[in-house]
Short mmCIF file of C-alpha atoms in Angstrom, two decimals:
data_model
loop_
_atom_site.label_atom_id
_atom_site.label_comp_id
_atom_site.label_asym_id
_atom_site.label_seq_id
_atom_site.Cartn_x
_atom_site.Cartn_y
_atom_site.Cartn_z
CA MET A 25 -38.45 23.35 -81.28
CA ALA A 26 -37.05 24.93 -78.13
CA THR A 27 -38.76 26.90 -75.39
CA THR A 28 -37.95 30.15 -73.63
CA ALA A 29 -40.35 32.38 -71.69
CA LEU A 30 -41.66 35.89 -71.51
CA GLY A 31 -42.62 36.33 -67.88
CA ASP A 32 -44.82 33.39 -66.92
CA ASN A 33 -45.66 32.59 -70.54
CA PRO A 34 -43.73 29.88 -72.38
CA VAL A 35 -42.61 30.87 -75.88
CA ASN A 36 -41.65 28.35 -78.54
CA THR A 37 -39.07 28.76 -81.26
CA VAL A 38 -39.20 27.39 -84.79
CA GLY A 39 -36.37 24.95 -84.04
CA ASP A 40 -33.25 24.37 -82.00
CA LEU A 41 -29.98 26.27 -82.00
CA PRO A 42 -27.27 24.66 -84.15
CA ALA A 43 -25.63 21.75 -82.33
CA VAL A 44 -22.23 22.23 -80.74
CA GLY A 45 -19.69 20.63 -83.07
CA SER A 46 -21.73 21.28 -86.21
CA VAL A 47 -20.79 23.70 -88.95
CA ALA A 48 -22.78 26.91 -88.52
CA PRO A 49 -25.41 27.70 -91.13
CA SER A 50 -24.41 30.49 -93.49
CA VAL A 51 -25.55 33.99 -92.60
CA ASN A 52 -27.00 36.56 -94.98
CA LEU A 53 -28.00 39.62 -92.96
CA VAL A 54 -28.38 43.32 -93.73
CA GLY A 55 -26.05 45.77 -91.99
CA ALA A 56 -26.92 49.17 -90.53
CA ASP A 57 -25.96 50.75 -93.88
CA PHE A 58 -27.86 48.08 -95.89
CA SER A 59 -24.61 46.29 -96.79
CA ALA A 60 -24.39 42.49 -96.68
CA VAL A 61 -23.32 40.93 -93.38
CA THR A 62 -21.99 37.38 -93.54
CA LEU A 63 -19.86 35.22 -91.27
CA PRO A 64 -16.24 36.35 -91.48
CA GLU A 65 -13.79 33.76 -92.76
CA GLY A 66 -10.96 32.70 -90.45
CA LYS A 67 -12.27 34.58 -87.41
CA ARG A 68 -13.97 33.42 -84.27
CA THR A 69 -17.52 34.79 -84.20
CA VAL A 70 -20.03 35.59 -81.49
CA LEU A 71 -23.63 35.92 -82.64
CA ASN A 72 -25.60 37.92 -80.06
CA ILE A 73 -29.22 37.29 -81.07
CA PHE A 74 -32.13 39.24 -79.57
CA PRO A 75 -35.71 40.44 -80.19
CA SER A 76 -35.27 44.22 -80.65
CA ILE A 77 -32.65 46.91 -80.11
CA ASP A 78 -35.39 49.12 -78.67
CA THR A 79 -35.68 47.18 -75.41
CA GLY A 80 -33.50 47.68 -72.36
CA VAL A 81 -32.07 44.16 -72.09
CA CYS A 82 -31.34 43.95 -75.83
CA ALA A 83 -29.59 47.32 -75.79
CA ALA A 84 -27.62 46.25 -72.70
CA SER A 85 -26.39 43.09 -74.45
CA VAL A 86 -25.21 45.09 -77.48
CA ARG A 87 -23.36 47.53 -75.19
CA LYS A 88 -21.77 44.68 -73.20
CA PHE A 89 -20.63 42.73 -76.27
CA ASN A 90 -19.29 45.99 -77.76
CA GLU A 91 -17.24 46.48 -74.58
CA LEU A 92 -16.02 42.87 -74.55
CA ALA A 93 -15.20 42.83 -78.27
CA ALA A 94 -12.62 45.59 -77.81
CA GLY A 95 -10.39 43.09 -76.00
CA LEU A 96 -10.89 40.04 -78.23
CA ASP A 97 -8.30 39.11 -80.85
CA ASN A 98 -9.35 37.55 -84.15
CA THR A 99 -13.00 37.72 -83.11
CA ALA A 100 -16.05 39.30 -84.70
CA VAL A 101 -19.23 40.02 -82.78
CA ILE A 102 -22.43 40.29 -84.79
CA ASN A 103 -25.60 41.50 -83.07
CA VAL A 104 -28.62 40.01 -84.83
CA SER A 105 -32.27 41.03 -84.64
CA GLN A 106 -35.28 41.66 -86.85
CA ASP A 107 -34.83 45.42 -86.43
CA LEU A 108 -34.64 47.43 -89.62
CA PRO A 109 -31.21 48.79 -90.58
CA PRO A 110 -32.10 52.46 -89.85
CA ALA A 111 -33.04 51.54 -86.25
CA LEU A 112 -29.76 49.64 -85.79
CA ASN A 113 -27.80 52.54 -87.31
CA ARG A 114 -29.54 55.08 -85.06
CA PHE A 115 -28.82 53.05 -81.92
CA CYS A 116 -25.17 52.38 -82.76
CA GLY A 117 -24.54 56.01 -83.64
CA ALA A 118 -26.18 57.31 -80.49
CA GLU A 119 -24.37 54.78 -78.28
CA GLY A 120 -20.93 54.95 -79.91
CA ILE A 121 -21.05 51.26 -80.79
CA GLU A 122 -17.90 50.66 -82.85
CA ASN A 123 -16.43 47.26 -81.95
CA VAL A 124 -19.27 45.06 -83.19
CA GLN A 125 -21.40 44.66 -86.29
CA VAL A 126 -25.17 44.63 -86.44
CA GLY A 127 -27.20 42.51 -88.79
CA SER A 128 -30.89 42.67 -89.53
CA GLY A 129 -32.64 39.43 -90.39
CA PHE A 130 -35.59 41.18 -92.00
CA ARG A 131 -34.72 39.85 -95.49
CA SER A 132 -33.23 36.51 -94.56
CA THR A 133 -34.00 33.02 -93.30
CA PHE A 134 -31.64 33.48 -90.34
CA GLY A 135 -34.36 32.99 -87.71
CA ASP A 136 -35.35 29.65 -89.19
CA ASP A 137 -31.79 28.56 -90.05
CA TYR A 138 -30.65 29.15 -86.46
CA GLY A 139 -33.92 27.99 -84.86
CA VAL A 140 -34.51 31.30 -83.04
CA ARG A 141 -37.66 32.72 -84.65
CA MET A 142 -40.39 32.75 -82.00
CA THR A 143 -43.54 31.03 -83.23
CA ASP A 144 -45.98 32.23 -80.59
CA GLY A 145 -46.43 34.76 -77.80
CA LYS A 146 -46.63 38.50 -78.15
CA LEU A 147 -43.13 38.64 -79.70
CA GLU A 148 -43.99 36.07 -82.37
CA GLY A 149 -41.81 36.50 -85.44
CA LEU A 150 -38.93 38.14 -83.57
CA PHE A 151 -35.76 36.29 -82.54
CA ALA A 152 -35.40 34.66 -79.13
CA ARG A 153 -32.51 35.95 -77.03
CA SER A 154 -29.61 33.61 -77.58
CA VAL A 155 -25.89 33.40 -78.24
CA VAL A 156 -24.00 31.22 -80.71
CA VAL A 157 -20.19 31.13 -80.64
CA LEU A 158 -18.18 29.83 -83.60
CA ASP A 159 -14.52 28.95 -83.87
CA ALA A 160 -12.33 30.29 -86.69
CA ASP A 161 -13.38 27.35 -88.89
CA GLY A 162 -17.09 28.16 -88.52
CA SER A 163 -17.92 25.29 -86.17
CA VAL A 164 -20.32 25.89 -83.29
CA VAL A 165 -18.49 25.76 -79.94
CA TYR A 166 -21.18 27.22 -77.65
CA THR A 167 -24.88 28.01 -77.67
CA GLU A 168 -27.28 29.52 -75.18
CA LEU A 169 -31.02 30.13 -75.40
CA VAL A 170 -31.81 32.20 -72.32
CA PRO A 171 -34.61 30.75 -70.17
CA GLN A 172 -36.29 34.16 -69.86
CA ILE A 173 -36.34 36.62 -72.76
CA ALA A 174 -35.92 39.49 -70.29
CA GLN A 175 -32.66 37.95 -68.99
CA GLU A 176 -29.22 38.91 -70.31
CA PRO A 177 -27.10 36.11 -71.77
CA ASP A 178 -24.21 34.53 -69.89
CA TYR A 179 -21.42 36.77 -71.22
CA ASP A 180 -18.69 34.96 -69.27
CA ALA A 181 -19.63 31.57 -70.71
CA ALA A 182 -19.76 32.96 -74.25
CA ILE A 183 -16.32 34.56 -73.94
CA ALA A 184 -14.86 31.47 -72.23
CA ALA A 185 -16.05 29.36 -75.18
CA LEU A 186 -13.71 31.33 -77.44
CA GLY A 187 -10.87 29.50 -75.71
#
């Protein structure tokens, strides 16, 4: 179990992020068009994980990773939340999000597999804001669980981890 916070309130997660150096758990998410979203083979991958696309900080992280992804070779960025596919599709269409994928965890064990499902607090059941970076072989090279859910992730550190 790991801990983040929402304001002054500690929030626990179901587990810990995958360890750096380990092989990432498989991913079985649902895309904005209800298609399957899995980890791409042979590409570096950034998983931008957050509670809901309908909050300012979550939306900002999707916009920022979309901007950064435009300049990254052999890299996929997948934005992961519990939001339903129509909400993700609406947001991406309205915002012109084209360089990243979105994946809903509403039908998967992603939150438990990656240790990010919040087990208490008013956002219980949603995913804690975090980032997991994988190399082209699917090994974890960087993780971050933000200390405050309302805080954006460290974009520079995530991109630097891509090498």
